[in-house]
Coordinates of C-alpha atoms in Angstrom, one line a residue:
X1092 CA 17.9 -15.1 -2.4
X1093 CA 16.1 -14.0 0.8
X1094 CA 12.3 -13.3 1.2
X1095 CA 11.9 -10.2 -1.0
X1096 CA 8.2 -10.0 0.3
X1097 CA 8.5 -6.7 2.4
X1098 CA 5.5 -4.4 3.4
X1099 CA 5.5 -1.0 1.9
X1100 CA 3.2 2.0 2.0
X1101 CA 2.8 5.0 1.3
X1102 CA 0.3 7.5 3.0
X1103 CA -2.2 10.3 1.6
X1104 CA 0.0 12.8 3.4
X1105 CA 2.9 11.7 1.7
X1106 CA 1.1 13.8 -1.6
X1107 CA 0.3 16.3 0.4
X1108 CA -3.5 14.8 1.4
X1109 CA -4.1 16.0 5.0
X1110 CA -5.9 13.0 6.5
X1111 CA -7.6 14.9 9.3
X1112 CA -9.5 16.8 7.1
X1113 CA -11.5 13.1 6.7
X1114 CA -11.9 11.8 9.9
X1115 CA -12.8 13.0 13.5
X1116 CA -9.1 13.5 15.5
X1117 CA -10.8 15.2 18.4
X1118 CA -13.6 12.6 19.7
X1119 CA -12.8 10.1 21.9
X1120 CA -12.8 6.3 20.8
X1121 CA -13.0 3.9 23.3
X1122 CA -10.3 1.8 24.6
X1123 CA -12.8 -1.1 23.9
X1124 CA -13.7 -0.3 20.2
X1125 CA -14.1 -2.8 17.9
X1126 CA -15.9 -1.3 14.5
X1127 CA -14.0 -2.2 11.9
X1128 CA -13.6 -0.1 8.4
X1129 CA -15.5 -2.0 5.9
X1130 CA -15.6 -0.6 2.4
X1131 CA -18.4 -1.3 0.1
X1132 CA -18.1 -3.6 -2.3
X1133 CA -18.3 -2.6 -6.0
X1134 CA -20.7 -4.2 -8.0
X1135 CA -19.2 -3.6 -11.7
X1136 CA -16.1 -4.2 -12.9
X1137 CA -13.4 -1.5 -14.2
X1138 CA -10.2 -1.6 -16.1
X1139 CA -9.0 0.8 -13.2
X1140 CA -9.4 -1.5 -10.5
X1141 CA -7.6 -3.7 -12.4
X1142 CA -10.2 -6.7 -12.3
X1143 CA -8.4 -8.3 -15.2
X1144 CA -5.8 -9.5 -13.6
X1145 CA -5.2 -13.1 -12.5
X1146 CA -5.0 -12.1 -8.8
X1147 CA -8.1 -10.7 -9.2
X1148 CA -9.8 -13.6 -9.6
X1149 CA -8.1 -15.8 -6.8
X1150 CA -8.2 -13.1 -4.0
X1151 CA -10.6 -14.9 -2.0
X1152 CA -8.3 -18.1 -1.9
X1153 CA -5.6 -16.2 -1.2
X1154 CA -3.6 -19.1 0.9
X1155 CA 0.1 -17.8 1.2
X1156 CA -1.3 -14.4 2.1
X1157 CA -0.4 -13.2 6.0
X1158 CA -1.1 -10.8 8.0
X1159 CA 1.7 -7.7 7.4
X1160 CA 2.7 -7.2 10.9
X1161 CA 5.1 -4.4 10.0
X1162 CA 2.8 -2.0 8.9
X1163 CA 1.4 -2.0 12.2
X1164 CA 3.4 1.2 13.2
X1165 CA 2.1 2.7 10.0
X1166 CA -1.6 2.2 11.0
X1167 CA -1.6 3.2 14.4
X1168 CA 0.4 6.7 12.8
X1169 CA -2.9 7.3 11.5
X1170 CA -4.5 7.5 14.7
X1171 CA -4.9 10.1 17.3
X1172 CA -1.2 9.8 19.2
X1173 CA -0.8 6.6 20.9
X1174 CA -4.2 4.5 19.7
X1175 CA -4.6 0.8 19.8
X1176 CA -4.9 -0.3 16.2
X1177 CA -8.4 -0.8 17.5
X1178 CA -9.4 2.4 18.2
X1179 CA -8.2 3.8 15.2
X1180 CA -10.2 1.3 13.2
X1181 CA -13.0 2.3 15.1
X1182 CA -12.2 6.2 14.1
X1183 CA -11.4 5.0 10.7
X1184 CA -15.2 3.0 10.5
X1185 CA -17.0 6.1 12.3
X1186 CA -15.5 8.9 9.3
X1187 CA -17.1 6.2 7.0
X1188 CA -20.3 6.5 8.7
X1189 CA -23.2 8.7 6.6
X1190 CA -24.3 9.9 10.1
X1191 CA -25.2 14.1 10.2
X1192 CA -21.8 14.5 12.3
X1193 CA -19.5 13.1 10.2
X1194 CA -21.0 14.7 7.0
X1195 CA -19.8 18.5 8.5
X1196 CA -16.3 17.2 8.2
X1197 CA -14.9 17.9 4.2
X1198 CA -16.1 14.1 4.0
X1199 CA -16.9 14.8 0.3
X1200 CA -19.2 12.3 -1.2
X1201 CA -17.9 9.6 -3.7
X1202 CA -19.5 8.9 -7.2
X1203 CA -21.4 5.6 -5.8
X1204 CA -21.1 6.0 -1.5
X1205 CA -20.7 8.7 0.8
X1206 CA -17.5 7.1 1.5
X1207 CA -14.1 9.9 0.7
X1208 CA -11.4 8.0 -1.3
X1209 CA -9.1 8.4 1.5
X1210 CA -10.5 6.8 4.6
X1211 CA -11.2 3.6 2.1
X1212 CA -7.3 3.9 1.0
X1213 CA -6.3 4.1 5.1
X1214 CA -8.9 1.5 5.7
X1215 CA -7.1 -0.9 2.9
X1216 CA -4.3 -0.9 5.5
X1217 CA -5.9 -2.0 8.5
X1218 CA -7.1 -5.2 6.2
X1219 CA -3.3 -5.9 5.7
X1220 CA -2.3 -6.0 8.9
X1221 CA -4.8 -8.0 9.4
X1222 CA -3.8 -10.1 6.6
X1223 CA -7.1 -9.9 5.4
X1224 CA -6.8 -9.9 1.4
X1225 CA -10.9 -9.9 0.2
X1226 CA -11.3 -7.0 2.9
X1227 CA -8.1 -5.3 1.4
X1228 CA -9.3 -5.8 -2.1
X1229 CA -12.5 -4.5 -1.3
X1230 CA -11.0 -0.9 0.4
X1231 CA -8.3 -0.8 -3.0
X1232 CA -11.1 -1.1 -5.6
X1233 CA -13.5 1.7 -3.9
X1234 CA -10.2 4.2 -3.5
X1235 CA -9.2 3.4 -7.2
X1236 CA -12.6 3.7 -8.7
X1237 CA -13.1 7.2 -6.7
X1238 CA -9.5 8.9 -6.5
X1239 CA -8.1 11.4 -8.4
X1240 CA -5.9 10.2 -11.1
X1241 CA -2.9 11.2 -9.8
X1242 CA -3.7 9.5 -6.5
X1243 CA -3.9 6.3 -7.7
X1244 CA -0.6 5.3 -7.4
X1245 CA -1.1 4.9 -4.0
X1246 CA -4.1 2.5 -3.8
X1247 CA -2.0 0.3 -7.0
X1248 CA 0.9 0.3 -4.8
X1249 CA -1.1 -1.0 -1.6
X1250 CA -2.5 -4.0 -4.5
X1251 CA 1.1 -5.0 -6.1
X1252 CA 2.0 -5.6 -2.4
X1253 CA -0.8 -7.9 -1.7
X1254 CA -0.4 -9.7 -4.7
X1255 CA 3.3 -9.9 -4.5
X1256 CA 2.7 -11.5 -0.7
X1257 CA 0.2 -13.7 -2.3
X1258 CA 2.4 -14.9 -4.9
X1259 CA 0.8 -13.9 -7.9
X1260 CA 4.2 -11.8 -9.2
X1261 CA 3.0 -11.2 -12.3
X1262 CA 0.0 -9.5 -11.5
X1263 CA 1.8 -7.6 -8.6
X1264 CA 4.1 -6.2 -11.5
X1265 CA 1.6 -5.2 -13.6
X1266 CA -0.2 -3.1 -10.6
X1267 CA 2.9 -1.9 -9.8
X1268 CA 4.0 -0.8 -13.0
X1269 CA 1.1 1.0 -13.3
X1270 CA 1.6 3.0 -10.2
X1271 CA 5.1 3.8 -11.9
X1272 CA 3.5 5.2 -14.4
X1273 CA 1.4 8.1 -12.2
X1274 CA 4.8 8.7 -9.9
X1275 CA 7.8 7.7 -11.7
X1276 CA 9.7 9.3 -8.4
X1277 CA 8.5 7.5 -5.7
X1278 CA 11.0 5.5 -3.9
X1279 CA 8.5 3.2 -2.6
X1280 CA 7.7 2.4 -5.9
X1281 CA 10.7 1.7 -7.2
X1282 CA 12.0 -0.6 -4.3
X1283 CA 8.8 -2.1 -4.8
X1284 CA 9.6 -3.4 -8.4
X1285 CA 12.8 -4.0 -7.2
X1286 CA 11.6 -6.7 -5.0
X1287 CA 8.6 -8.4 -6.9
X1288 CA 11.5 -9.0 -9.8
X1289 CA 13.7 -10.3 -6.9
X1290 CA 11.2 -12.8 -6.4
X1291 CA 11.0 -13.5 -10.3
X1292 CA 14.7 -14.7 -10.3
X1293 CA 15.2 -11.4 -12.9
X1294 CA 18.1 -10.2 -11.0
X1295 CA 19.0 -7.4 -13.5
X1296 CA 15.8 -5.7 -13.4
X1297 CA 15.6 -6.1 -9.7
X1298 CA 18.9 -4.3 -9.7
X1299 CA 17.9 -1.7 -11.9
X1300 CA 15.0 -0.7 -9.7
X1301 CA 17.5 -1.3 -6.0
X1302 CA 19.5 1.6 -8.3
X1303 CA 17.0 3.4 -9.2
X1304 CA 15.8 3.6 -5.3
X1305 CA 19.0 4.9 -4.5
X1306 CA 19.6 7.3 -6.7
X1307 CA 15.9 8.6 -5.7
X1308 CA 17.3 8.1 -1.2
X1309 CA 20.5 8.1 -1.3
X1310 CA 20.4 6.8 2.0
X1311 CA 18.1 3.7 2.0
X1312 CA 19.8 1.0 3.8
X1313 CA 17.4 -2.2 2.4
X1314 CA 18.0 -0.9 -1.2
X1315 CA 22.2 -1.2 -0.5
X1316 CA 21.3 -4.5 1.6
X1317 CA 20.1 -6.1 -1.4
X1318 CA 21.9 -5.1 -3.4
X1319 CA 25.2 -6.6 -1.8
X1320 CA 22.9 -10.0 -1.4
X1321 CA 22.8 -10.2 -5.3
X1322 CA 25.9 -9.8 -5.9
X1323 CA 27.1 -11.8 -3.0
X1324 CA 24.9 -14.5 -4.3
X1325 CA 26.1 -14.4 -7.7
X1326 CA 29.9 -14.9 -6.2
X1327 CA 30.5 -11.1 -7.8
X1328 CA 31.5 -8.0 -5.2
X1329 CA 29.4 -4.9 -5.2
X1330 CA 31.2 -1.3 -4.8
X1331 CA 28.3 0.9 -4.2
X1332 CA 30.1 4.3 -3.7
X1333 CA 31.6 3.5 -7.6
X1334 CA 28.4 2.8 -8.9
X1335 CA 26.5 5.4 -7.6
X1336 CA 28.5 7.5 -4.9
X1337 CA 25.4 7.0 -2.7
X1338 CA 27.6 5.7 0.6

């Protein structure tokens, strides 16, 4: 089989979050900005953050972990129309700010900083670009041990990536099941799981899950592209609009 290691993400807004509400879209940034969104980091441990996990415990040796180029797009998105990744970092890090003007946005204090769940889940995806796993970490463990139960998913999704790029499957299923289990209809999640058993050799679950995408998108091409690599793998033939009517 191919790489199964592929980037997803799923933003805030995609649950209906409205980002702007966060951070500062109408200030300029400059074109030279270079603050960077640091989270804080957590002192104690918690069985939402998932600390238990082997991962866990290796993410600051982390050495088949790279940068995740493609989520570049994704980040920028965030921004204020066509920002350098820079300069929305630099918006990103000054909504994180305790300063007087960024506390009369809804920047609603956490239970341990003054940093909003959100802005350390966007800031979680800067870090991946920059394939920067202990940052990443750091951002996923603040927006889990602050967000809304329901919003977890999104921070546990970020996490099974990471850990599924790092090579620690196991542990990237177990984060990922978890998100699963707060949004069982989530395509990103299912294509997810999909992949990380790819990458475990457990070809029927992964197709189970590249099935389970489709029947959620009908139309998602790397689902069907998969799919036909499976079975064209295993010397079988794959008729998708039998299975599933989804072509």
């Amino acid at each position: 089989m191919q790489d199964q290691t592929v980037s997803t993400w799923v933003s805030v807004t995609a649950k209906g979050v409205n980002f702007e509400e966060f951070m500062d879209m109408k200030s300029e940034v400059s074109h030279v900005a270079n603050a960077e969104p640091v989270c804080p980091d957590l002192k104690h441990s918690s069985l939402v953050t998932l600390d238990h996990l082997p991962a866990y415990r290796l993410h600051d040796q982390f050495i088949f972990y790279k940068p995740e180029k493609a989520l570049t797009d994704a980040f920028q998105g965030l921004g204020n129309g066509r920002e350098r990744m820079e300069q929305v970092a630099s918006r990103i890090a000054n909504a994180m700010s305790p300063s007087k003007k960024n506390r009369s946005l809804k920047n609603i204090s956490s239970s341990d900083t003054n940093i909003h769940w959100t802005l350390s889940t966007a800031s979680t995806l800067y870090w991946r670009v920059k394939g920067d796993a202990v940052n990443a970490i750091k951002c996923l463990r603040h927006s889990l041990n602050n967000s809304p139960a329901d919003m977890k998913d999104i921070s546990l999704l970020s996490m099974a990536n990471i850990y599924h790029q790092a090579g620690f499957l196991h542990s990237a299923l177990i984060a990922c099941g978890s998100a699963l289990g707060i949004s069982p209809n989530l395509v990103a999640i299912h294509f997810t799981l999909a992949n990380i058993y790819s990458s475990m050799a457990d070809y029927n679950n992964a197709l189970q899950f590249y099935y389970s995408t489709l029947s959620l998108q009908s139309n998602f091409e790397p689902a069907k592209e998969r799919i036909r690599i499976i079975y064209c793998n295993s010397g079988q033939s794959v008729n998708l609009r039998n299975r599933f009517e989804v072509l």
